[in-house]
Each structure stands twice: as structure tokens, then as C-alpha cells.
């Protein structure tokens, strides 16, 4: 089995740092751990945290970024979710979604199914794929200094942006968002568009 990523960053600490400076950004939390990490940090009605829908976080965010071009849209997802949707990176770059930033929490594992090594543990460079698709800025972050340098880019630079944050492969307590999809959709829609 490949070794865990060479990083000092904890997943939840990285999410906390990202969300602390979000302003009024719309956040899509990818399936599993990224959604739980967002829920552990805050219960914000501007978050749409996915239950199921593996591989859909970036696609949902592209639609949202196109529909809300004056709002920053931030995806926080995992390497398994992003790997399942590699073609979405080409669509995002082609749409020139200037208000969209994707943060991939890459622990090089499929955390929801037993911590098996993911493709990023072997050969897949997600930042390289995003760059070749035509993203405005791509980078891989492995430490706190790199994360701090990436935060202004995540929150303010013209996109599309892809920041791959290498995080420890850790099993943290789950903080589950509400499981009612209709409630989550209605709450998000109500805050975004008004009642």
C-alpha cells in the first residue's frame, strides 16, 4: 500500500482556515468527509452539502457559478469525488467560470469505503489535469505556509481556480449535516434567492 501523503495539514483545520475567510461565498461540500468537515466548522445556510451524488460537486458548482456570476462559488471536495468527475474540469475551464474555485482535500484515500489508496496516491496529478484543461490558476499545497499563500487566491483571484490541498489520511469524528435533501436545497435557495 502506498504511504499517506507527505503533509502536515489536518483536513478539518484546512477547511476551518478556508471557511474563516469565505465572506459571502457559496460553498458546495462534496460527498462524505468534505461535507462533514464543513458541517463541523459551521452550519451556514450558504453551504450546500452533498449527500450521495458522488462526482457531482464540481458540476453542481459550475451550474451555480454560471447562474450567480457575481457571487464567489467555492467547492470543497475530496480526491475521490474529483477523480470521478475529471471531465467536469474541462467543462469548467471551457465555461471560463471566473467566480469558481475548487479546493480538493487530497488524502490519497477513499475514506468512505475503507481508506483504500486513491488514484492520487499512485499517479494522478489533479492540479496538472486542471492546468492542462485551462484553469487560470492551479497549485498543490502541502503545508500551512502553502495554504496561507493559497487563501487569497481561493477567495479572490479570477478563476477558475483549482487548489489541491494534501491532507493527512485521518479518521475524524463525523459531524453530519442535516440528511434531508429537500430541507438543504430549500434553505440554500431561500438564502440565495429570497423566500
Tab-separated table of N, CA, C and O in Angstrom, residues 48-158:
chain	number	residue	atom	x	y	z
A	48	UNK	N	-24.153	24.241	0.584
A	48	UNK	CA	-24.961	23.145	0.059
A	48	UNK	C	-24.089	21.902	0.145
A	48	UNK	O	-23.152	21.731	-0.642
A	49	UNK	N	-24.358	21.082	1.161
A	49	UNK	CA	-23.526	19.928	1.461
A	49	UNK	C	-24.180	18.677	0.900
A	49	UNK	O	-25.335	18.377	1.198
A	50	UNK	N	-23.435	17.953	0.087
A	50	UNK	CA	-23.998	16.846	-0.669
A	50	UNK	C	-24.066	15.552	0.139
A	50	UNK	O	-23.118	15.183	0.829
A	51	UNK	N	-25.180	14.893	0.001
A	51	UNK	CA	-25.375	13.513	0.456
A	51	UNK	C	-25.509	12.692	-0.816
A	51	UNK	O	-26.395	12.936	-1.619
A	52	UNK	N	-24.679	11.727	-1.004
A	52	UNK	CA	-24.722	10.973	-2.254
A	52	UNK	C	-24.127	11.816	-3.364
A	52	UNK	O	-23.298	12.685	-3.128
A	53	UNK	N	-24.518	11.584	-4.564
A	53	UNK	CA	-24.089	12.385	-5.710
A	53	UNK	C	-22.582	12.358	-5.910
A	53	UNK	O	-21.962	13.383	-6.183
A	54	UNK	N	-21.963	11.189	-5.781
A	54	UNK	CA	-20.506	11.065	-5.948
A	54	UNK	C	-20.087	11.606	-7.308
A	54	UNK	O	-20.654	11.267	-8.332
A	55	UNK	N	-19.104	12.494	-7.305
A	55	UNK	CA	-18.594	13.073	-8.535
A	55	UNK	C	-19.359	14.292	-9.013
A	55	UNK	O	-19.060	14.818	-10.086
A	56	UNK	N	-20.298	14.781	-8.236
A	56	UNK	CA	-21.169	15.868	-8.708
A	56	UNK	C	-20.845	17.246	-8.159
A	56	UNK	O	-21.397	18.238	-8.637
A	57	UNK	N	-19.986	17.349	-7.171
A	57	UNK	CA	-19.753	18.648	-6.526
A	57	UNK	C	-19.291	19.708	-7.521
A	57	UNK	O	-19.813	20.825	-7.553
A	58	UNK	N	-18.310	19.379	-8.350
A	58	UNK	CA	-17.796	20.379	-9.293
A	58	UNK	C	-18.828	20.733	-10.355
A	58	UNK	O	-18.947	21.898	-10.741
A	59	UNK	N	-19.598	19.764	-10.821
A	59	UNK	CA	-20.618	20.036	-11.839
A	59	UNK	C	-21.726	20.925	-11.282
A	59	UNK	O	-22.163	21.883	-11.941
A	60	UNK	N	-22.165	20.645	-10.074
A	60	UNK	CA	-23.181	21.487	-9.432
A	60	UNK	C	-22.645	22.912	-9.277
A	60	UNK	O	-23.343	23.891	-9.535
A	61	UNK	N	-21.391	23.012	-8.896
A	61	UNK	CA	-20.778	24.326	-8.693
A	61	UNK	C	-20.650	25.104	-9.992
A	61	UNK	O	-20.797	26.325	-9.992
A	62	UNK	N	-20.371	24.412	-11.085
A	62	UNK	CA	-20.308	25.102	-12.378
A	62	UNK	C	-21.662	25.707	-12.723
A	62	UNK	O	-21.746	26.871	-13.120
A	63	UNK	N	-22.717	24.947	-12.549
A	63	UNK	CA	-24.055	25.484	-12.805
A	63	UNK	C	-24.360	26.676	-11.924
A	63	UNK	O	-24.891	27.691	-12.383
A	64	UNK	N	-24.000	26.574	-10.660
A	64	UNK	CA	-24.236	27.665	-9.722
A	64	UNK	C	-23.402	28.893	-10.088
A	64	UNK	O	-23.890	30.026	-10.067
A	65	UNK	N	-22.139	28.681	-10.458
A	65	UNK	CA	-21.277	29.805	-10.845
A	65	UNK	C	-21.811	30.520	-12.078
A	65	UNK	O	-21.744	31.748	-12.173
A	66	UNK	N	-22.344	29.762	-13.013
A	66	UNK	CA	-22.923	30.383	-14.217
A	66	UNK	C	-24.215	31.134	-13.891
A	66	UNK	O	-24.472	32.197	-14.453
A	67	UNK	N	-25.010	30.595	-12.972
A	67	UNK	CA	-26.279	31.229	-12.610
A	67	UNK	C	-26.087	32.441	-11.697
A	67	UNK	O	-26.929	33.333	-11.671
A	68	UNK	N	-24.973	32.464	-10.950
A	68	UNK	CA	-24.702	33.536	-9.994
A	68	UNK	C	-23.326	34.151	-10.270
A	68	UNK	O	-22.417	34.063	-9.438
A	69	UNK	N	-23.136	34.793	-11.422
A	69	UNK	CA	-21.795	35.240	-11.811
A	69	UNK	C	-21.200	36.313	-10.904
A	69	UNK	O	-19.990	36.524	-10.926
A	70	UNK	N	-22.005	36.964	-10.084
A	70	UNK	CA	-21.474	37.997	-9.192
A	70	UNK	C	-21.078	37.452	-7.825
A	70	UNK	O	-20.581	38.203	-6.984
A	71	UNK	N	-21.326	36.174	-7.598
A	71	UNK	CA	-21.005	35.541	-6.316
A	71	UNK	C	-19.815	34.615	-6.471
A	71	UNK	O	-19.662	33.947	-7.493
A	72	UNK	N	-18.960	34.542	-5.460
A	72	UNK	CA	-17.867	33.570	-5.442
A	72	UNK	C	-18.476	32.213	-5.103
A	72	UNK	O	-19.277	32.091	-4.168
A	73	UNK	N	-18.123	31.209	-5.883
A	73	UNK	CA	-18.573	29.844	-5.636
A	73	UNK	C	-17.337	29.025	-5.304
A	73	UNK	O	-16.352	29.034	-6.043
A	74	UNK	N	-17.415	28.344	-4.184
A	74	UNK	CA	-16.290	27.578	-3.668
A	74	UNK	C	-16.698	26.131	-3.486
A	74	UNK	O	-17.671	25.832	-2.794
A	75	UNK	N	-15.969	25.238	-4.119
A	75	UNK	CA	-16.180	23.803	-3.952
A	75	UNK	C	-15.136	23.304	-2.964
A	75	UNK	O	-13.954	23.609	-3.105
A	76	UNK	N	-15.573	22.558	-1.968
A	76	UNK	CA	-14.662	21.841	-1.096
A	76	UNK	C	-15.020	20.372	-1.235
A	76	UNK	O	-16.102	19.958	-0.826
A	77	UNK	N	-14.133	19.621	-1.862
A	77	UNK	CA	-14.442	18.227	-2.148
A	77	UNK	C	-13.209	17.361	-1.930
A	77	UNK	O	-12.151	17.866	-1.560
A	78	UNK	N	-13.355	16.078	-2.161
A	78	UNK	CA	-12.256	15.147	-1.944
A	78	UNK	C	-11.671	14.637	-3.244
A	78	UNK	O	-12.226	14.846	-4.330
A	79	UNK	N	-10.531	13.953	-3.132
A	79	UNK	CA	-9.859	13.439	-4.321
A	79	UNK	C	-10.679	12.351	-5.010
A	79	UNK	O	-10.688	12.276	-6.237
A	80	UNK	N	-11.396	11.535	-4.258
A	80	UNK	CA	-12.230	10.507	-4.888
A	80	UNK	C	-13.362	11.122	-5.697
A	80	UNK	O	-13.621	10.719	-6.834
A	81	UNK	N	-14.027	12.114	-5.127
A	81	UNK	CA	-15.123	12.807	-5.815
A	81	UNK	C	-14.613	13.501	-7.077
A	81	UNK	O	-15.205	13.387	-8.147
A	82	UNK	N	-13.486	14.197	-6.969
A	82	UNK	CA	-12.950	14.934	-8.122
A	82	UNK	C	-12.463	13.980	-9.200
A	82	UNK	O	-12.651	14.239	-10.402
A	83	UNK	N	-11.862	12.869	-8.803
A	83	UNK	CA	-11.390	11.889	-9.777
A	83	UNK	C	-12.553	11.320	-10.581
A	83	UNK	O	-12.429	11.072	-11.779
A	84	UNK	N	-13.680	11.137	-9.929
A	84	UNK	CA	-14.849	10.590	-10.613
A	84	UNK	C	-15.414	11.565	-11.638
A	84	UNK	O	-16.178	11.167	-12.504
A	85	UNK	N	-15.005	12.824	-11.564
A	85	UNK	CA	-15.586	13.857	-12.427
A	85	UNK	C	-14.516	14.633	-13.178
A	85	UNK	O	-14.645	15.836	-13.370
A	86	UNK	N	-13.473	13.968	-13.625
A	86	UNK	CA	-12.381	14.686	-14.288
A	86	UNK	C	-12.854	15.493	-15.497
A	86	UNK	O	-12.342	16.578	-15.750
A	87	UNK	N	-13.809	14.983	-16.235
A	87	UNK	CA	-14.323	15.707	-17.400
A	87	UNK	C	-14.936	17.047	-17.037
A	87	UNK	O	-14.952	17.972	-17.857
A	88	UNK	N	-15.426	17.161	-15.805
A	88	UNK	CA	-16.005	18.429	-15.356
A	88	UNK	C	-14.968	19.543	-15.347
A	88	UNK	O	-15.291	20.708	-15.572
A	89	UNK	N	-13.700	19.188	-15.101
A	89	UNK	CA	-12.649	20.204	-15.124
A	89	UNK	C	-12.548	20.854	-16.502
A	89	UNK	O	-12.369	22.064	-16.611
A	90	UNK	N	-12.681	20.071	-17.549
A	90	UNK	CA	-12.646	20.625	-18.908
A	90	UNK	C	-13.851	21.534	-19.148
A	90	UNK	O	-13.722	22.604	-19.750
A	91	UNK	N	-15.014	21.123	-18.662
A	91	UNK	CA	-16.220	21.944	-18.833
A	91	UNK	C	-16.093	23.266	-18.083
A	91	UNK	O	-16.470	24.331	-18.592
A	92	UNK	N	-15.548	23.221	-16.875
A	92	UNK	CA	-15.369	24.440	-16.076
A	92	UNK	C	-14.402	25.394	-16.771
A	92	UNK	O	-14.665	26.588	-16.881
A	93	UNK	N	-13.287	24.866	-17.248
A	93	UNK	CA	-12.316	25.718	-17.952
A	93	UNK	C	-12.921	26.285	-19.227
A	93	UNK	O	-12.726	27.459	-19.543
A	94	UNK	N	-13.664	25.474	-19.947
A	94	UNK	CA	-14.298	25.931	-21.180
A	94	UNK	C	-15.326	27.016	-20.934
A	94	UNK	O	-15.491	27.925	-21.754
A	95	UNK	N	-16.009	26.940	-19.794
A	95	UNK	CA	-17.012	27.952	-19.446
A	95	UNK	C	-16.371	29.230	-18.917
A	95	UNK	O	-17.041	30.240	-18.746
A	96	UNK	N	-15.069	29.177	-18.655
A	96	UNK	CA	-14.329	30.314	-18.110
A	96	UNK	C	-15.015	30.882	-16.861
A	96	UNK	O	-15.250	32.096	-16.749
A	97	UNK	N	-15.326	29.978	-15.946
A	97	UNK	CA	-16.049	30.343	-14.728
A	97	UNK	C	-15.125	31.135	-13.799
A	97	UNK	O	-14.465	30.587	-12.923
A	98	UNK	N	-15.087	32.438	-13.996
A	98	UNK	CA	-14.141	33.308	-13.288
A	98	UNK	C	-14.427	33.401	-11.794
A	98	UNK	O	-13.551	33.790	-11.022
A	99	UNK	N	-15.631	33.056	-11.371
A	99	UNK	CA	-16.010	33.164	-9.963
A	99	UNK	C	-15.944	31.828	-9.233
A	99	UNK	O	-16.425	31.709	-8.108
A	100	UNK	N	-15.332	30.816	-9.838
A	100	UNK	CA	-15.344	29.464	-9.278
A	100	UNK	C	-13.956	29.033	-8.827
A	100	UNK	O	-12.977	29.156	-9.566
A	101	UNK	N	-13.892	28.535	-7.597
A	101	UNK	CA	-12.660	27.971	-7.047
A	101	UNK	C	-12.965	26.578	-6.512
A	101	UNK	O	-13.957	26.386	-5.798
A	102	UNK	N	-12.117	25.635	-6.863
A	102	UNK	CA	-12.257	24.255	-6.389
A	102	UNK	C	-11.096	23.954	-5.451
A	102	UNK	O	-9.940	24.140	-5.813
A	103	UNK	N	-11.434	23.504	-4.264
A	103	UNK	CA	-10.438	23.027	-3.310
A	103	UNK	C	-10.658	21.531	-3.162
A	103	UNK	O	-11.756	21.089	-2.814
A	104	UNK	N	-9.631	20.767	-3.453
A	104	UNK	CA	-9.697	19.316	-3.302
A	104	UNK	C	-8.874	18.930	-2.084
A	104	UNK	O	-7.674	19.192	-2.026
A	105	UNK	N	-9.530	18.333	-1.108
A	105	UNK	CA	-8.850	17.794	0.067
A	105	UNK	C	-8.348	16.410	-0.321
A	105	UNK	O	-9.127	15.469	-0.434
A	106	UNK	N	-7.059	16.300	-0.557
A	106	UNK	CA	-6.484	15.075	-1.114
A	106	UNK	C	-5.690	14.307	-0.056
A	106	UNK	O	-4.543	14.622	0.221
A	107	UNK	N	-6.343	13.291	0.515
A	107	UNK	CA	-5.652	12.416	1.456
A	107	UNK	C	-5.148	11.141	0.774
A	107	UNK	O	-4.656	10.232	1.437
A	108	UNK	N	-5.323	11.093	-0.543
A	108	UNK	CA	-4.887	9.955	-1.354
A	108	UNK	C	-5.569	8.655	-0.926
A	108	UNK	O	-5.039	7.570	-1.093
A	109	UNK	N	-6.791	8.780	-0.429
A	109	UNK	CA	-7.542	7.626	0.054
A	109	UNK	C	-9.018	7.763	-0.297
A	109	UNK	O	-9.541	8.862	-0.424
A	110	UNK	N	-9.684	6.616	-0.410
A	110	UNK	CA	-11.138	6.571	-0.488
A	110	UNK	C	-11.640	6.383	0.943
A	110	UNK	O	-11.798	5.263	1.420
A	111	UNK	N	-11.863	7.495	1.628
A	111	UNK	CA	-12.177	7.463	3.048
A	111	UNK	C	-13.493	6.809	3.397
A	111	UNK	O	-13.645	6.268	4.490
A	112	UNK	N	-14.452	6.838	2.501
A	112	UNK	CA	-15.776	6.324	2.832
A	112	UNK	C	-15.889	4.815	2.678
A	112	UNK	O	-16.870	4.229	3.108
A	113	UNK	N	-14.894	4.199	2.072
A	113	UNK	CA	-15.004	2.754	1.804
A	113	UNK	C	-13.873	1.945	2.419
A	113	UNK	O	-13.683	0.786	2.052
A	114	UNK	N	-13.091	2.545	3.325
A	114	UNK	CA	-12.076	1.755	3.995
A	114	UNK	C	-10.651	2.250	3.841
A	114	UNK	O	-9.711	1.532	4.160
A	115	UNK	N	-10.463	3.464	3.332
A	115	UNK	CA	-9.130	4.087	3.203
A	115	UNK	C	-8.227	3.383	2.186
A	115	UNK	O	-7.008	3.385	2.326
A	116	UNK	N	-8.819	2.809	1.157
A	116	UNK	CA	-8.005	2.259	0.075
A	116	UNK	C	-7.306	3.405	-0.647
A	116	UNK	O	-7.844	4.503	-0.746
A	117	UNK	N	-6.088	3.181	-1.184
A	117	UNK	CA	-5.397	4.237	-1.921
A	117	UNK	C	-6.206	4.690	-3.142
A	117	UNK	O	-6.756	3.867	-3.875
A	118	UNK	N	-6.285	5.989	-3.323
A	118	UNK	CA	-6.973	6.531	-4.498
A	118	UNK	C	-5.958	6.688	-5.636
A	118	UNK	O	-4.774	6.428	-5.469
A	119	UNK	N	-6.426	7.131	-6.772
A	119	UNK	CA	-5.538	7.327	-7.923
A	119	UNK	C	-4.454	8.363	-7.650
A	119	UNK	O	-3.368	8.293	-8.208
A	120	UNK	N	-4.752	9.340	-6.783
A	120	UNK	CA	-3.748	10.364	-6.497
A	120	UNK	C	-2.592	9.808	-5.665
A	120	UNK	O	-1.533	10.426	-5.590
A	121	UNK	N	-2.773	8.661	-5.044
A	121	UNK	CA	-1.686	8.020	-4.301
A	121	UNK	C	-0.688	7.364	-5.247
A	121	UNK	O	0.437	7.081	-4.861
A	122	UNK	N	-1.103	7.137	-6.471
A	122	UNK	CA	-0.262	6.407	-7.409
A	122	UNK	C	0.303	7.297	-8.516
A	122	UNK	O	1.497	7.388	-8.697
A	123	UNK	N	-0.575	7.929	-9.274
A	123	UNK	CA	-0.086	8.577	-10.493
A	123	UNK	C	-0.841	9.834	-10.911
A	123	UNK	O	-0.388	10.551	-11.780
A	124	UNK	N	-1.982	10.106	-10.346
A	124	UNK	CA	-2.824	11.197	-10.835
A	124	UNK	C	-2.462	12.519	-10.171
A	124	UNK	O	-2.445	12.632	-8.946
A	125	UNK	N	-2.191	13.537	-10.989
A	125	UNK	CA	-1.883	14.891	-10.545
A	125	UNK	C	-3.081	15.774	-10.886
A	125	UNK	O	-3.224	16.240	-12.023
A	126	UNK	N	-3.955	15.992	-9.912
A	126	UNK	CA	-5.181	16.754	-10.171
A	126	UNK	C	-4.888	18.196	-10.566
A	126	UNK	O	-5.560	18.754	-11.435
A	127	UNK	N	-3.891	18.825	-9.952
A	127	UNK	CA	-3.534	20.203	-10.340
A	127	UNK	C	-3.045	20.224	-11.783
A	127	UNK	O	-3.371	21.140	-12.551
A	128	UNK	N	-2.274	19.209	-12.179
A	128	UNK	CA	-1.787	19.121	-13.561
A	128	UNK	C	-2.916	18.949	-14.552
A	128	UNK	O	-2.906	19.556	-15.635
A	129	UNK	N	-3.925	18.146	-14.193
A	129	UNK	CA	-5.079	17.959	-15.077
A	129	UNK	C	-5.829	19.278	-15.238
A	129	UNK	O	-6.173	19.684	-16.357
A	130	UNK	N	-6.078	19.974	-14.107
A	130	UNK	CA	-6.789	21.253	-14.175
A	130	UNK	C	-6.011	22.266	-15.004
A	130	UNK	O	-6.582	23.016	-15.800
A	131	UNK	N	-4.696	22.288	-14.833
A	131	UNK	CA	-3.860	23.203	-15.618
A	131	UNK	C	-3.975	22.909	-17.103
A	131	UNK	O	-4.156	23.818	-17.928
A	132	UNK	N	-3.884	21.644	-17.484
A	132	UNK	CA	-3.971	21.268	-18.905
A	132	UNK	C	-5.360	21.546	-19.475
A	132	UNK	O	-5.501	21.801	-20.674
A	133	UNK	N	-6.384	21.523	-18.605
A	133	UNK	CA	-7.734	21.859	-19.071
A	133	UNK	C	-7.882	23.350	-19.336
A	133	UNK	O	-8.768	23.755	-20.081
A	134	UNK	N	-7.014	24.174	-18.725
A	134	UNK	CA	-7.079	25.610	-18.965
A	134	UNK	C	-7.500	26.443	-17.777
A	134	UNK	O	-7.930	27.590	-17.934
A	135	UNK	N	-7.371	25.927	-16.552
A	135	UNK	CA	-7.697	26.710	-15.364
A	135	UNK	C	-6.763	27.908	-15.263
A	135	UNK	O	-5.602	27.843	-15.648
A	136	UNK	N	-7.267	29.008	-14.710
A	136	UNK	CA	-6.476	30.237	-14.579
A	136	UNK	C	-5.335	30.075	-13.589
A	136	UNK	O	-4.269	30.659	-13.766
A	137	UNK	N	-5.559	29.304	-12.538
A	137	UNK	CA	-4.519	29.086	-11.524
A	137	UNK	C	-4.727	27.710	-10.924
A	137	UNK	O	-5.849	27.339	-10.577
A	138	UNK	N	-3.639	26.952	-10.815
A	138	UNK	CA	-3.677	25.650	-10.166
A	138	UNK	C	-2.450	25.529	-9.280
A	138	UNK	O	-1.397	26.078	-9.594
A	139	UNK	N	-2.605	24.833	-8.176
A	139	UNK	CA	-1.477	24.608	-7.289
A	139	UNK	C	-1.772	23.450	-6.358
A	139	UNK	O	-2.918	23.127	-6.105
A	140	UNK	N	-0.704	22.861	-5.858
A	140	UNK	CA	-0.790	21.825	-4.845
A	140	UNK	C	-0.158	22.364	-3.573
A	140	UNK	O	0.945	22.901	-3.600
A	141	UNK	N	-0.877	22.235	-2.479
A	141	UNK	CA	-0.471	22.757	-1.177
A	141	UNK	C	-0.161	21.574	-0.264
A	141	UNK	O	-0.944	20.633	-0.188
A	142	UNK	N	0.972	21.647	0.430
A	142	UNK	CA	1.389	20.557	1.323
A	142	UNK	C	1.650	20.994	2.761
A	142	UNK	O	1.911	20.160	3.614
A	143	UNK	N	1.611	22.303	3.031
A	143	UNK	CA	1.920	22.753	4.393
A	143	UNK	C	1.136	24.031	4.697
A	143	UNK	O	0.462	24.593	3.835
A	144	UNK	N	1.241	24.468	5.961
A	144	UNK	CA	0.481	25.628	6.411
A	144	UNK	C	0.852	26.888	5.642
A	144	UNK	O	-0.009	27.692	5.302
A	145	UNK	N	2.136	27.065	5.357
A	145	UNK	CA	2.569	28.254	4.606
A	145	UNK	C	1.959	28.253	3.210
A	145	UNK	O	1.507	29.291	2.716
A	146	UNK	N	1.921	27.102	2.580
A	146	UNK	CA	1.308	26.994	1.257
A	146	UNK	C	-0.180	27.269	1.296
A	146	UNK	O	-0.733	27.927	0.403
A	147	UNK	N	-0.847	26.795	2.345
A	147	UNK	CA	-2.281	27.054	2.488
A	147	UNK	C	-2.532	28.542	2.690
A	147	UNK	O	-3.417	29.115	2.056
A	148	UNK	N	-1.755	29.167	3.552
A	148	UNK	CA	-1.922	30.608	3.784
A	148	UNK	C	-1.718	31.401	2.489
A	148	UNK	O	-2.455	32.344	2.210
A	149	UNK	N	-0.733	31.010	1.694
A	149	UNK	CA	-0.489	31.698	0.419
A	149	UNK	C	-1.630	31.473	-0.566
A	149	UNK	O	-1.915	32.331	-1.405
A	150	UNK	N	-2.295	30.322	-0.476
A	150	UNK	CA	-3.373	29.996	-1.408
A	150	UNK	C	-4.708	30.644	-1.044
A	150	UNK	O	-5.567	30.814	-1.915
A	151	UNK	N	-4.898	31.010	0.221
A	151	UNK	CA	-6.208	31.533	0.645
A	151	UNK	C	-6.670	32.754	-0.144
A	151	UNK	O	-7.836	32.791	-0.586
A	152	UNK	N	-5.847	33.777	-0.377
A	152	UNK	CA	-6.332	34.909	-1.185
A	152	UNK	C	-6.696	34.501	-2.611
A	152	UNK	O	-7.616	35.064	-3.205
A	153	UNK	N	-6.000	33.521	-3.144
A	153	UNK	CA	-6.307	33.038	-4.492
A	153	UNK	C	-7.644	32.310	-4.484
A	153	UNK	O	-8.502	32.546	-5.334
A	154	UNK	N	-7.835	31.440	-3.499
A	154	UNK	CA	-9.099	30.705	-3.378
A	154	UNK	C	-10.272	31.666	-3.300
A	154	UNK	O	-11.299	31.455	-3.945
A	155	UNK	N	-10.124	32.721	-2.534
A	155	UNK	CA	-11.267	33.600	-2.262
A	155	UNK	C	-11.431	34.778	-3.219
A	155	UNK	O	-12.545	35.292	-3.346
A	156	UNK	N	-10.359	35.169	-3.917
A	156	UNK	CA	-10.473	36.416	-4.677
A	156	UNK	C	-9.939	36.390	-6.108
A	156	UNK	O	-10.339	37.243	-6.907
A	157	UNK	N	-9.045	35.491	-6.439
A	157	UNK	CA	-8.422	35.532	-7.769
A	157	UNK	C	-9.422	35.123	-8.845
A	157	UNK	O	-10.296	34.288	-8.612
A	158	UNK	N	-9.297	35.719	-10.037
A	158	UNK	CA	-10.158	35.296	-11.139
A	158	UNK	C	-9.919	33.820	-11.461
A	158	UNK	O	-8.783	33.360	-11.499
